[in-house]
mmCIF file of C-alpha atoms in Angstrom:
data_model
loop_
_atom_site.group_PDB
_atom_site.id
_atom_site.type_symbol
_atom_site.label_atom_id
_atom_site.label_comp_id
_atom_site.label_asym_id
_atom_site.label_seq_id
_atom_site.Cartn_x
_atom_site.Cartn_y
_atom_site.Cartn_z
ATOM 1 C CA MET A 825 -33.162 -81.812 -137.244
ATOM 2 C CA LYS A 826 -35.459 -79.348 -135.455
ATOM 3 C CA THR A 827 -33.146 -79.406 -132.421
ATOM 4 C CA GLY A 828 -30.459 -77.725 -134.450
ATOM 5 C CA LYS A 829 -27.877 -80.236 -133.310
ATOM 6 C CA GLU A 830 -25.286 -80.962 -135.973
ATOM 7 C CA ILE A 831 -25.461 -84.701 -135.348
ATOM 8 C CA TYR A 832 -29.009 -84.736 -136.742
ATOM 9 C CA ASN A 833 -28.107 -82.711 -139.826
ATOM 10 C CA GLN A 834 -25.815 -85.072 -141.711
ATOM 11 C CA THR A 835 -25.687 -86.296 -145.261
ATOM 12 C CA LYS A 836 -26.205 -89.956 -146.065
ATOM 13 C CA GLU A 837 -22.453 -90.313 -146.612
ATOM 14 C CA GLN A 838 -21.706 -88.786 -143.190
ATOM 15 C CA VAL A 839 -24.125 -91.157 -141.470
ATOM 16 C CA TYR A 840 -22.579 -94.111 -143.308
ATOM 17 C CA TYR A 841 -19.059 -93.079 -142.289
ATOM 18 C CA SER A 842 -20.044 -92.607 -138.646
ATOM 19 C CA CYS A 843 -21.341 -96.190 -138.558
ATOM 20 C CA LYS A 844 -18.543 -97.698 -140.627
ATOM 21 C CA PHE A 845 -16.400 -98.628 -137.643
ATOM 22 C CA SER A 846 -19.146 -98.755 -135.040
ATOM 23 C CA GLU A 847 -18.789 -102.282 -133.729
ATOM 24 C CA ALA A 848 -22.177 -102.481 -132.020
ATOM 25 C CA ASP A 849 -24.360 -101.353 -134.910
ATOM 26 C CA TYR A 850 -24.632 -104.559 -136.897
ATOM 27 C CA ALA A 851 -27.141 -107.363 -136.606
ATOM 28 C CA PHE A 852 -24.530 -109.978 -137.520
ATOM 29 C CA MET A 853 -22.093 -109.086 -134.726
ATOM 30 C CA PHE A 854 -20.943 -111.988 -132.551
ATOM 31 C CA GLY A 855 -22.312 -111.036 -129.158
ATOM 32 C CA GLU A 856 -21.882 -114.223 -127.181
ATOM 33 C CA MET A 857 -18.785 -116.104 -126.098
ATOM 34 C CA PRO A 858 -18.338 -119.784 -125.264
ATOM 35 C CA ASP A 859 -19.076 -120.389 -121.587
ATOM 36 C CA ARG A 860 -15.526 -121.438 -120.723
ATOM 37 C CA LEU A 861 -13.938 -118.400 -122.395
ATOM 38 C CA GLU A 862 -16.406 -116.087 -120.693
ATOM 39 C CA SER A 863 -15.547 -117.685 -117.343
ATOM 40 C CA TYR A 864 -11.816 -117.179 -117.967
ATOM 41 C CA LEU A 865 -12.319 -113.529 -118.876
ATOM 42 C CA GLU A 866 -14.431 -112.879 -115.784
ATOM 43 C CA ILE A 867 -11.722 -114.364 -113.564
ATOM 44 C CA ILE A 868 -8.974 -112.334 -115.233
ATOM 45 C CA SER A 869 -11.103 -109.200 -114.901
ATOM 46 C CA CYS A 870 -11.590 -109.785 -111.167
ATOM 47 C CA ILE A 871 -7.855 -110.335 -110.693
ATOM 48 C CA SER A 872 -6.898 -107.265 -112.727
ATOM 49 C CA GLN A 873 -9.403 -105.024 -110.942
ATOM 50 C CA GLU A 874 -8.649 -106.574 -107.534
ATOM 51 C CA THR A 875 -12.288 -107.422 -106.892
ATOM 52 C CA PRO A 876 -12.171 -110.998 -105.534
ATOM 53 C CA GLU A 877 -15.613 -110.577 -103.992
ATOM 54 C CA TYR A 878 -17.072 -110.952 -107.485
ATOM 55 C CA LEU A 879 -15.253 -114.203 -108.203
ATOM 56 C CA SER A 880 -17.536 -117.127 -108.783
ATOM 57 C CA ILE A 881 -15.717 -120.304 -109.818
ATOM 58 C CA GLU A 882 -16.741 -123.928 -109.578
ATOM 59 C CA GLU A 883 -13.264 -125.318 -110.238
ATOM 60 C CA ASN A 884 -9.671 -124.158 -109.885
ATOM 61 C CA TYR A 885 -7.851 -122.595 -112.834
ATOM 62 C CA ILE A 886 -4.163 -121.931 -113.386
ATOM 63 C CA PHE A 887 -3.171 -118.895 -115.467
ATOM 64 C CA GLU A 888 0.299 -117.898 -116.517
ATOM 65 C CA LYS A 889 1.213 -114.649 -114.796
ATOM 66 C CA THR A 890 2.179 -113.151 -118.156
ATOM 67 C CA ILE A 891 -1.481 -113.287 -119.236
ATOM 68 C CA ILE A 892 -2.372 -110.932 -116.410
ATOM 69 C CA ASP A 893 0.730 -108.755 -116.796
ATOM 70 C CA SER A 894 0.520 -108.393 -120.566
ATOM 71 C CA GLU A 895 -3.259 -108.199 -120.494
ATOM 72 C CA LEU A 896 -5.571 -109.600 -123.112
ATOM 73 C CA PHE A 897 -4.891 -106.887 -125.683
ATOM 74 C CA LEU A 898 -1.530 -108.408 -126.603
ATOM 75 C CA ILE A 899 -3.113 -111.831 -126.972
ATOM 76 C CA ALA A 900 -5.872 -110.405 -129.191
ATOM 77 C CA ILE A 901 -3.321 -108.529 -131.323
ATOM 78 C CA ASP A 902 -1.393 -111.770 -131.801
ATOM 79 C CA VAL A 903 -4.611 -113.474 -132.900
ATOM 80 C CA ILE A 904 -5.232 -110.752 -135.497
ATOM 81 C CA HIS A 905 -1.755 -111.281 -136.956
ATOM 82 C CA ARG A 906 -2.227 -115.051 -137.063
ATOM 83 C CA LEU A 907 -5.553 -114.607 -138.900
ATOM 84 C CA GLN A 908 -4.105 -112.578 -141.775
ATOM 85 C CA SER A 909 -3.873 -115.475 -144.240
ATOM 86 C CA ASP A 910 -7.429 -116.550 -143.411
ATOM 87 C CA LEU A 911 -8.763 -113.011 -143.778
ATOM 88 C CA LYS A 912 -7.364 -112.861 -147.316
ATOM 89 C CA GLN A 913 -9.940 -115.455 -148.307
ATOM 90 C CA LEU A 914 -12.690 -112.878 -147.716
ATOM 91 C CA ASN A 915 -14.043 -110.724 -150.504
ATOM 92 C CA GLN A 916 -12.435 -107.596 -149.061
ATOM 93 C CA THR A 917 -12.981 -103.982 -150.007
ATOM 94 C CA GLU A 918 -9.904 -101.846 -150.694
ATOM 95 C CA ASP A 919 -10.163 -100.233 -147.254
ATOM 96 C CA PHE A 920 -10.766 -103.446 -145.287
ATOM 97 C CA ILE A 921 -9.027 -103.634 -141.903
ATOM 98 C CA ALA A 922 -9.188 -106.060 -138.983
ATOM 99 C CA TYR A 923 -8.068 -104.827 -135.593
ATOM 100 C CA VAL A 924 -8.437 -105.073 -131.830
ATOM 101 C CA SER A 925 -10.581 -102.483 -130.062
ATOM 102 C CA ALA A 926 -11.007 -101.402 -126.448
ATOM 103 C CA ALA A 927 -14.282 -101.180 -124.550
ATOM 104 C CA ASP A 928 -15.298 -97.800 -123.152
ATOM 105 C CA GLY A 929 -14.316 -98.748 -119.619
ATOM 106 C CA VAL A 930 -10.686 -99.437 -120.559
ATOM 107 C CA GLY A 931 -9.893 -96.678 -123.026
ATOM 108 C CA GLY A 932 -12.556 -96.899 -125.710
ATOM 109 C CA ASP A 933 -12.028 -95.289 -129.107
ATOM 110 C CA TYR A 934 -9.026 -93.258 -127.953
ATOM 111 C CA LEU A 935 -7.029 -96.325 -126.894
ATOM 112 C CA THR A 936 -8.178 -98.150 -130.015
ATOM 113 C CA LEU A 937 -7.179 -95.401 -132.447
ATOM 114 C CA SER A 938 -3.973 -94.319 -130.716
ATOM 115 C CA GLN A 939 -2.480 -97.728 -129.983
ATOM 116 C CA LEU A 940 -4.377 -100.928 -130.749
ATOM 117 C CA VAL A 941 -5.362 -100.459 -134.382
ATOM 118 C CA ARG A 942 -1.795 -99.373 -135.219
ATOM 119 C CA LYS A 943 -0.404 -102.661 -133.910
ATOM 120 C CA CYS A 944 -2.758 -104.587 -136.201
ATOM 121 C CA VAL A 945 -2.839 -102.597 -139.448
ATOM 122 C CA PRO A 946 -0.024 -101.195 -141.669
ATOM 123 C CA GLU A 947 -0.038 -97.408 -141.645
ATOM 124 C CA ASP A 948 -0.777 -97.000 -145.363
ATOM 125 C CA GLN A 949 -3.801 -99.308 -145.108
ATOM 126 C CA LEU A 950 -4.933 -97.575 -141.905
ATOM 127 C CA TYR A 951 -4.903 -94.169 -143.599
ATOM 128 C CA LYS A 952 -6.775 -95.609 -146.594
ATOM 129 C CA SER A 953 -9.495 -96.812 -144.237
ATOM 130 C CA MET A 954 -9.458 -93.837 -141.849
ATOM 131 C CA PRO A 955 -8.271 -90.727 -143.720
ATOM 132 C CA ASP A 956 -9.358 -88.486 -140.843
ATOM 133 C CA LEU A 957 -6.865 -90.276 -138.624
ATOM 134 C CA LYS A 958 -4.018 -89.271 -140.940
ATOM 135 C CA ASN A 959 -4.971 -85.607 -140.499
ATOM 136 C CA LYS A 960 -4.997 -86.015 -136.713
ATOM 137 C CA ASP A 961 -1.601 -87.719 -136.842
ATOM 138 C CA LEU A 962 -0.148 -84.810 -138.823
ATOM 139 C CA GLU A 963 -1.560 -82.369 -136.264
ATOM 140 C CA PHE A 964 -0.068 -84.406 -133.421
ATOM 141 C CA GLN A 965 3.342 -84.598 -135.101
ATOM 142 C CA ALA A 966 3.324 -80.818 -135.637
ATOM 143 C CA ALA A 967 2.468 -80.269 -131.961
ATOM 144 C CA VAL A 968 5.311 -82.559 -130.863
ATOM 145 C CA VAL A 969 7.801 -80.755 -133.103
ATOM 146 C CA ALA A 970 6.731 -77.422 -131.591
ATOM 147 C CA ILE A 971 7.262 -78.756 -128.052
ATOM 148 C CA GLN A 972 10.682 -80.116 -129.028
ATOM 149 C CA GLN A 973 11.823 -76.556 -129.731
ATOM 150 C CA LEU A 974 11.484 -75.731 -126.016
ATOM 151 C CA PRO A 975 14.328 -76.094 -123.496
ATOM 152 C CA LEU A 976 14.539 -79.601 -122.092
ATOM 153 C CA VAL A 977 13.182 -78.666 -118.676
ATOM 154 C CA GLN A 978 10.116 -77.089 -120.283
ATOM 155 C CA GLN A 979 9.538 -80.140 -122.456
ATOM 156 C CA VAL A 980 9.475 -82.335 -119.348
ATOM 157 C CA GLN A 981 7.175 -79.844 -117.617
ATOM 158 C CA HIS A 982 4.765 -79.928 -120.549
ATOM 159 C CA TRP A 983 4.440 -83.718 -120.671
ATOM 160 C CA VAL A 984 4.213 -84.014 -116.885
ATOM 161 C CA ASN A 985 1.366 -81.481 -116.990
ATOM 162 C CA VAL A 986 -0.422 -83.572 -119.623
ATOM 163 C CA ILE A 987 -0.167 -86.635 -117.380
ATOM 164 C CA GLU A 988 -1.204 -84.747 -114.228
ATOM 165 C CA ARG A 989 -4.223 -83.012 -115.806
ATOM 166 C CA GLY A 990 -5.556 -86.280 -117.187
ATOM 167 C CA GLU A 991 -7.738 -87.249 -120.102
ATOM 168 C CA PHE A 992 -10.008 -84.184 -120.003
ATOM 169 C CA GLY A 993 -7.458 -81.602 -118.861
ATOM 170 C CA LYS A 994 -5.747 -78.805 -120.748
ATOM 171 C CA GLY A 995 -3.371 -80.159 -123.379
ATOM 172 C CA SER A 996 -4.975 -83.596 -123.369
ATOM 173 C CA MET A 997 -4.218 -85.871 -126.289
ATOM 174 C CA ARG A 998 -7.942 -86.353 -126.951
ATOM 175 C CA SER A 999 -7.917 -83.621 -129.579
ATOM 176 C CA PHE A 1000 -5.544 -85.832 -131.595
ATOM 177 C CA LEU A 1001 -7.676 -88.956 -130.984
ATOM 178 C CA ARG A 1002 -4.914 -90.272 -128.734
ATOM 179 C CA THR A 1003 -4.511 -91.137 -125.070
ATOM 180 C CA ASP A 1004 -2.173 -89.553 -122.543
ATOM 181 C CA TYR A 1005 0.076 -92.569 -122.964
ATOM 182 C CA GLU A 1006 1.655 -90.416 -125.669
ATOM 183 C CA ALA A 1007 3.049 -88.152 -122.927
ATOM 184 C CA TYR A 1008 4.683 -91.188 -121.329
ATOM 185 C CA GLU A 1009 6.280 -92.156 -124.647
ATOM 186 C CA GLN A 1010 7.515 -88.626 -125.301
ATOM 187 C CA LEU A 1011 9.238 -88.506 -121.907
ATOM 188 C CA VAL A 1012 10.948 -91.847 -122.553
ATOM 189 C CA GLU A 1013 12.125 -90.656 -125.984
ATOM 190 C CA LEU A 1014 13.882 -87.688 -124.356
ATOM 191 C CA GLY A 1015 16.376 -90.132 -122.880
ATOM 192 C CA SER A 1016 18.334 -90.362 -119.647
ATOM 193 C CA GLN A 1017 19.202 -86.641 -119.691
ATOM 194 C CA VAL A 1018 15.723 -85.882 -118.283
ATOM 195 C CA ILE A 1019 16.032 -88.158 -115.242
ATOM 196 C CA PRO A 1020 16.965 -85.303 -112.839
ATOM 197 C CA TYR A 1021 13.981 -83.222 -114.012
ATOM 198 C CA ILE A 1022 11.564 -86.124 -113.578
ATOM 199 C CA GLN A 1023 12.940 -86.804 -110.095
ATOM 200 C CA GLU A 1024 12.262 -83.170 -109.197
ATOM 201 C CA HIS A 1025 8.623 -83.620 -110.200
ATOM 202 C CA LEU A 1026 8.402 -86.802 -108.128
ATOM 203 C CA ASN A 1027 9.345 -84.721 -105.111
ATOM 204 C CA GLY A 1028 6.598 -82.240 -105.932
ATOM 205 C CA ASP A 1029 2.860 -82.152 -105.336
ATOM 206 C CA LEU A 1030 1.563 -84.611 -107.931
ATOM 207 C CA LYS A 1031 -1.271 -87.109 -107.806
ATOM 208 C CA ASN A 1032 -0.249 -90.639 -106.878
ATOM 209 C CA GLU A 1033 -1.293 -91.864 -110.322
ATOM 210 C CA SER A 1034 1.008 -89.334 -111.968
ATOM 211 C CA LYS A 1035 3.911 -90.345 -109.724
ATOM 212 C CA ASP A 1036 3.352 -94.007 -110.610
ATOM 213 C CA ILE A 1037 3.579 -93.163 -114.319
ATOM 214 C CA LEU A 1038 6.765 -91.135 -113.823
ATOM 215 C CA MET A 1039 8.296 -94.023 -111.880
ATOM 216 C CA LEU A 1040 7.612 -96.250 -114.883
ATOM 217 C CA VAL A 1041 9.297 -93.666 -117.110
ATOM 218 C CA LEU A 1042 12.376 -93.786 -114.873
ATOM 219 C CA ASP A 1043 12.385 -97.591 -115.025
ATOM 220 C CA ASP A 1044 12.342 -97.454 -118.828
ATOM 221 C CA LEU A 1045 15.099 -94.848 -118.907
ATOM 222 C CA ASP A 1046 17.247 -96.949 -116.564
ATOM 223 C CA GLU A 1047 16.712 -99.964 -118.817
ATOM 224 C CA GLN A 1048 17.728 -97.898 -121.839
ATOM 225 C CA ALA A 1049 20.943 -96.877 -120.089
ATOM 226 C CA ASP A 1050 21.732 -100.494 -119.185
ATOM 227 C CA ASN A 1051 21.349 -101.528 -122.832
ATOM 228 C CA LEU A 1052 23.740 -98.893 -124.160
#
């Protein structure tokens, strides 16, 4: 407390809340995986990160390509849904939730709170467990509504800037506890009318990562048009 840092000047309730969803702070956490599962995950990680030099396998494995393409998050989310009837056997608190989370190296809390937990938990139960998240969602929705009042070309410019500036740049979604994937979704929601504006940005001076994301937006918009 002598440092004056706010983190050391918290009430007991604040300390409890900060640890409530901290997955590494409990003695009973399951920290080890079966050897075979760990081997599978290491192989998938090497494939996903294109680091074959770290592969160490004693026998050949065959994986469906969809496991790599869809990544393990979708598999884990499916497991959470399949466990719902079993979880009901627990002596749950009113704000109990079970969800998939992301490690720091692949999105951390921001990916967890903006995407993963929402695919595992109904919104009303999520807000009961994480009331602060509801406030952030309301702030985000208000910000989106304000941007929607702009001319279409300026809306596209705004979301392209969010993507280009990255996680720590001006206008980042971090302040809403979300990732910049939200910018991708907002562009897709604008529909095929924004395709010419996005193509203009692709011809501009953007980072390669930003151009890759915009190409994915165009793919989604083309698919939307085909389904109409």
